Amino acid sequence: MEIICQSFFVNNSTYSIVLHARNLWNSSCQLLVLKELGIMKPSLQPLRESHIPDIIEISKTTWNGHDHLPHIIGEWLNNPLCHPYVFESDGKAIGVANIRLIDDGKTAWLEGLRVHADVRQKGLGEKMTNHLVEVASGLNVQRLRLVT
């Protein structure tokens, strides 16, 4: 049996986990490790005003601290054409993204996807994108656009 060691970075510390079979390291395993480290499994939910300080903190490590998100996050909350969501873990937002309806509601523009530096590379961005696509399909849009 092959022994595989997977290292990951959480809260400025490097951790390693030994897996005793090939291809066991996946997003389920990652989330289990997060839980074992005291970081609860994140849940997706609509953005609330109380999440804004966490989003500002995430933005400090995006684009070398020059992220535009802190300047527009309030607009996401107040614009009826916006549908922002967060990943929340232990009461803190650890990821965020928005669906903005444009072209008279015919296009869903996926924007502002951010994940906290301590939990990147765990599949949260992919899960958020899949969730936004699902929500957008329920909004009866004709097309999706993604801004990176």
PDB file of N, CA and C in Angstrom, residues 98-145:
ATOM      1  N   ASN A  98     -20.791  37.126  -5.873  1.00  0.00           N
ATOM      2  CA  ASN A  98     -22.060  37.780  -6.175  1.00  0.00           C
ATOM      3  C   ASN A  98     -22.550  37.399  -7.564  1.00  0.00           C
ATOM      4  N   ILE A  99     -23.865  37.356  -7.702  1.00  0.00           N
ATOM      5  CA  ILE A  99     -24.522  37.288  -9.006  1.00  0.00           C
ATOM      6  C   ILE A  99     -25.164  38.658  -9.209  1.00  0.00           C
ATOM      7  N   ARG A 100     -24.801  39.315 -10.289  1.00  0.00           N
ATOM      8  CA  ARG A 100     -25.408  40.603 -10.629  1.00  0.00           C
ATOM      9  C   ARG A 100     -26.200  40.402 -11.918  1.00  0.00           C
ATOM     10  N   LEU A 101     -27.476  40.735 -11.896  1.00  0.00           N
ATOM     11  CA  LEU A 101     -28.301  40.639 -13.100  1.00  0.00           C
ATOM     12  C   LEU A 101     -28.099  41.894 -13.933  1.00  0.00           C
ATOM     13  N   ILE A 102     -27.774  41.685 -15.213  1.00  0.00           N
ATOM     14  CA  ILE A 102     -27.589  42.794 -16.148  1.00  0.00           C
ATOM     15  C   ILE A 102     -28.393  42.503 -17.409  1.00  0.00           C
ATOM     16  N   ASP A 103     -28.354  43.414 -18.341  1.00  0.00           N
ATOM     17  CA  ASP A 103     -29.091  43.255 -19.614  1.00  0.00           C
ATOM     18  C   ASP A 103     -30.574  42.976 -19.358  1.00  0.00           C
ATOM     19  N   ASP A 104     -31.185  43.795 -18.521  1.00  0.00           N
ATOM     20  CA  ASP A 104     -32.604  43.648 -18.180  1.00  0.00           C
ATOM     21  C   ASP A 104     -32.930  42.257 -17.640  1.00  0.00           C
ATOM     22  N   GLY A 105     -31.990  41.699 -16.869  1.00  0.00           N
ATOM     23  CA  GLY A 105     -32.214  40.408 -16.236  1.00  0.00           C
ATOM     24  C   GLY A 105     -31.947  39.207 -17.130  1.00  0.00           C
ATOM     25  N   LYS A 106     -31.439  39.445 -18.327  1.00  0.00           N
ATOM     26  CA  LYS A 106     -31.169  38.334 -19.247  1.00  0.00           C
ATOM     27  C   LYS A 106     -29.820  37.664 -18.991  1.00  0.00           C
ATOM     28  N   THR A 107     -28.920  38.390 -18.319  1.00  0.00           N
ATOM     29  CA  THR A 107     -27.566  37.883 -18.085  1.00  0.00           C
ATOM     30  C   THR A 107     -27.257  37.898 -16.599  1.00  0.00           C
ATOM     31  N   ALA A 108     -26.694  36.800 -16.124  1.00  0.00           N
ATOM     32  CA  ALA A 108     -26.185  36.731 -14.746  1.00  0.00           C
ATOM     33  C   ALA A 108     -24.673  36.895 -14.821  1.00  0.00           C
ATOM     34  N   TRP A 109     -24.178  37.918 -14.173  1.00  0.00           N
ATOM     35  CA  TRP A 109     -22.749  38.221 -14.159  1.00  0.00           C
ATOM     36  C   TRP A 109     -22.202  37.755 -12.818  1.00  0.00           C
ATOM     37  N   LEU A 110     -21.356  36.723 -12.821  1.00  0.00           N
ATOM     38  CA  LEU A 110     -20.767  36.204 -11.598  1.00  0.00           C
ATOM     39  C   LEU A 110     -19.501  37.005 -11.327  1.00  0.00           C
ATOM     40  N   GLU A 111     -19.431  37.606 -10.142  1.00  0.00           N
ATOM     41  CA  GLU A 111     -18.325  38.522  -9.854  1.00  0.00           C
ATOM     42  C   GLU A 111     -17.854  38.409  -8.409  1.00  0.00           C
ATOM     43  N   GLY A 112     -16.651  38.895  -8.195  1.00  0.00           N
ATOM     44  CA  GLY A 112     -16.148  39.100  -6.839  1.00  0.00           C
ATOM     45  C   GLY A 112     -15.867  37.851  -6.030  1.00  0.00           C
ATOM     46  N   LEU A 113     -15.563  36.737  -6.675  1.00  0.00           N
ATOM     47  CA  LEU A 113     -15.278  35.517  -5.920  1.00  0.00           C
ATOM     48  C   LEU A 113     -13.968  35.677  -5.160  1.00  0.00           C
ATOM     49  N   ARG A 114     -14.040  35.542  -3.845  1.00  0.00           N
ATOM     50  CA  ARG A 114     -12.872  35.632  -2.977  1.00  0.00           C
ATOM     51  C   ARG A 114     -12.966  34.529  -1.926  1.00  0.00           C
ATOM     52  N   VAL A 115     -11.821  33.970  -1.564  1.00  0.00           N
ATOM     53  CA  VAL A 115     -11.733  32.976  -0.495  1.00  0.00           C
ATOM     54  C   VAL A 115     -10.602  33.407   0.432  1.00  0.00           C
ATOM     55  N   HIS A 116     -10.837  33.311   1.735  1.00  0.00           N
ATOM     56  CA  HIS A 116      -9.823  33.687   2.719  1.00  0.00           C
ATOM     57  C   HIS A 116      -8.533  32.916   2.462  1.00  0.00           C
ATOM     58  N   ALA A 117      -7.403  33.587   2.600  1.00  0.00           N
ATOM     59  CA  ALA A 117      -6.093  32.986   2.305  1.00  0.00           C
ATOM     60  C   ALA A 117      -5.845  31.701   3.088  1.00  0.00           C
ATOM     61  N   ASP A 118      -6.351  31.602   4.300  1.00  0.00           N
ATOM     62  CA  ASP A 118      -6.103  30.421   5.132  1.00  0.00           C
ATOM     63  C   ASP A 118      -6.840  29.172   4.664  1.00  0.00           C
ATOM     64  N   VAL A 119      -7.852  29.329   3.815  1.00  0.00           N
ATOM     65  CA  VAL A 119      -8.619  28.159   3.365  1.00  0.00           C
ATOM     66  C   VAL A 119      -8.669  28.040   1.845  1.00  0.00           C
ATOM     67  N   ARG A 120      -7.726  28.669   1.173  1.00  0.00           N
ATOM     68  CA  ARG A 120      -7.643  28.516  -0.284  1.00  0.00           C
ATOM     69  C   ARG A 120      -7.153  27.119  -0.635  1.00  0.00           C
ATOM     70  N   GLN A 121      -7.417  26.722  -1.860  1.00  0.00           N
ATOM     71  CA  GLN A 121      -7.015  25.417  -2.387  1.00  0.00           C
ATOM     72  C   GLN A 121      -7.742  24.266  -1.691  1.00  0.00           C
ATOM     73  N   LYS A 122      -8.960  24.530  -1.202  1.00  0.00           N
ATOM     74  CA  LYS A 122      -9.767  23.505  -0.539  1.00  0.00           C
ATOM     75  C   LYS A 122     -11.051  23.208  -1.298  1.00  0.00           C
ATOM     76  N   GLY A 123     -11.210  23.812  -2.482  1.00  0.00           N
ATOM     77  CA  GLY A 123     -12.393  23.555  -3.286  1.00  0.00           C
ATOM     78  C   GLY A 123     -13.559  24.501  -3.006  1.00  0.00           C
ATOM     79  N   LEU A 124     -13.361  25.496  -2.130  1.00  0.00           N
ATOM     80  CA  LEU A 124     -14.473  26.396  -1.800  1.00  0.00           C
ATOM     81  C   LEU A 124     -14.851  27.289  -2.978  1.00  0.00           C
ATOM     82  N   GLY A 125     -13.874  27.744  -3.754  1.00  0.00           N
ATOM     83  CA  GLY A 125     -14.181  28.563  -4.932  1.00  0.00           C
ATOM     84  C   GLY A 125     -15.023  27.800  -5.943  1.00  0.00           C
ATOM     85  N   GLU A 126     -14.674  26.539  -6.146  1.00  0.00           N
ATOM     86  CA  GLU A 126     -15.451  25.701  -7.063  1.00  0.00           C
ATOM     87  C   GLU A 126     -16.871  25.486  -6.539  1.00  0.00           C
ATOM     88  N   LYS A 127     -16.994  25.213  -5.243  1.00  0.00           N
ATOM     89  CA  LYS A 127     -18.326  25.014  -4.657  1.00  0.00           C
ATOM     90  C   LYS A 127     -19.161  26.292  -4.754  1.00  0.00           C
ATOM     91  N   MET A 128     -18.525  27.451  -4.525  1.00  0.00           N
ATOM     92  CA  MET A 128     -19.239  28.725  -4.627  1.00  0.00           C
ATOM     93  C   MET A 128     -19.694  28.947  -6.066  1.00  0.00           C
ATOM     94  N   THR A 129     -18.816  28.712  -7.027  1.00  0.00           N
ATOM     95  CA  THR A 129     -19.178  28.894  -8.438  1.00  0.00           C
ATOM     96  C   THR A 129     -20.343  27.989  -8.814  1.00  0.00           C
ATOM     97  N   ASN A 130     -20.285  26.731  -8.423  1.00  0.00           N
ATOM     98  CA  ASN A 130     -21.384  25.802  -8.722  1.00  0.00           C
ATOM     99  C   ASN A 130     -22.688  26.282  -8.098  1.00  0.00           C
ATOM    100  N   HIS A 131     -22.616  26.805  -6.871  1.00  0.00           N
ATOM    101  CA  HIS A 131     -23.824  27.314  -6.210  1.00  0.00           C
ATOM    102  C   HIS A 131     -24.384  28.516  -6.978  1.00  0.00           C
ATOM    103  N   LEU A 132     -23.502  29.427  -7.391  1.00  0.00           N
ATOM    104  CA  LEU A 132     -23.972  30.608  -8.113  1.00  0.00           C
ATOM    105  C   LEU A 132     -24.606  30.232  -9.444  1.00  0.00           C
ATOM    106  N   VAL A 133     -24.040  29.254 -10.126  1.00  0.00           N
ATOM    107  CA  VAL A 133     -24.622  28.788 -11.392  1.00  0.00           C
ATOM    108  C   VAL A 133     -26.011  28.215 -11.137  1.00  0.00           C
ATOM    109  N   GLU A 134     -26.154  27.457 -10.062  1.00  0.00           N
ATOM    110  CA  GLU A 134     -27.465  26.882  -9.716  1.00  0.00           C
ATOM    111  C   GLU A 134     -28.477  27.984  -9.397  1.00  0.00           C
ATOM    112  N   VAL A 135     -28.065  28.964  -8.599  1.00  0.00           N
ATOM    113  CA  VAL A 135     -28.965  30.082  -8.265  1.00  0.00           C
ATOM    114  C   VAL A 135     -29.339  30.846  -9.522  1.00  0.00           C
ATOM    115  N   ALA A 136     -28.335  31.123 -10.366  1.00  0.00           N
ATOM    116  CA  ALA A 136     -28.597  31.884 -11.593  1.00  0.00           C
ATOM    117  C   ALA A 136     -29.577  31.155 -12.505  1.00  0.00           C
ATOM    118  N   SER A 137     -29.476  29.842 -12.570  1.00  0.00           N
ATOM    119  CA  SER A 137     -30.406  29.097 -13.426  1.00  0.00           C
ATOM    120  C   SER A 137     -31.834  29.229 -12.905  1.00  0.00           C
ATOM    121  N   GLY A 138     -31.997  29.380 -11.608  1.00  0.00           N
ATOM    122  CA  GLY A 138     -33.311  29.598 -11.028  1.00  0.00           C
ATOM    123  C   GLY A 138     -33.844  31.001 -11.262  1.00  0.00           C
ATOM    124  N   LEU A 139     -32.976  31.907 -11.688  1.00  0.00           N
ATOM    125  CA  LEU A 139     -33.390  33.286 -11.982  1.00  0.00           C
ATOM    126  C   LEU A 139     -33.816  33.451 -13.440  1.00  0.00           C
ATOM    127  N   ASN A 140     -33.832  32.340 -14.176  1.00  0.00           N
ATOM    128  CA  ASN A 140     -34.282  32.313 -15.576  1.00  0.00           C
ATOM    129  C   ASN A 140     -33.501  33.261 -16.481  1.00  0.00           C
ATOM    130  N   VAL A 141     -32.188  33.290 -16.304  1.00  0.00           N
ATOM    131  CA  VAL A 141     -31.355  34.096 -17.182  1.00  0.00           C
ATOM    132  C   VAL A 141     -31.062  33.324 -18.458  1.00  0.00           C
ATOM    133  N   GLN A 142     -30.711  34.060 -19.504  1.00  0.00           N
ATOM    134  CA  GLN A 142     -30.398  33.434 -20.790  1.00  0.00           C
ATOM    135  C   GLN A 142     -28.924  33.072 -20.913  1.00  0.00           C
ATOM    136  N   ARG A 143     -28.079  33.763 -20.144  1.00  0.00           N
ATOM    137  CA  ARG A 143     -26.646  33.486 -20.228  1.00  0.00           C
ATOM    138  C   ARG A 143     -25.970  33.857 -18.910  1.00  0.00           C
ATOM    139  N   LEU A 144     -24.791  33.244 -18.710  1.00  0.00           N
ATOM    140  CA  LEU A 144     -23.939  33.526 -17.551  1.00  0.00           C
ATOM    141  C   LEU A 144     -22.641  34.131 -18.044  1.00  0.00           C
ATOM    142  N   ARG A 145     -22.140  35.079 -17.294  1.00  0.00           N
ATOM    143  CA  ARG A 145     -20.812  35.629 -17.587  1.00  0.00           C
ATOM    144  C   ARG A 145     -20.022  35.585 -16.287  1.00  0.00           C
TER     145      ARG A 145
END
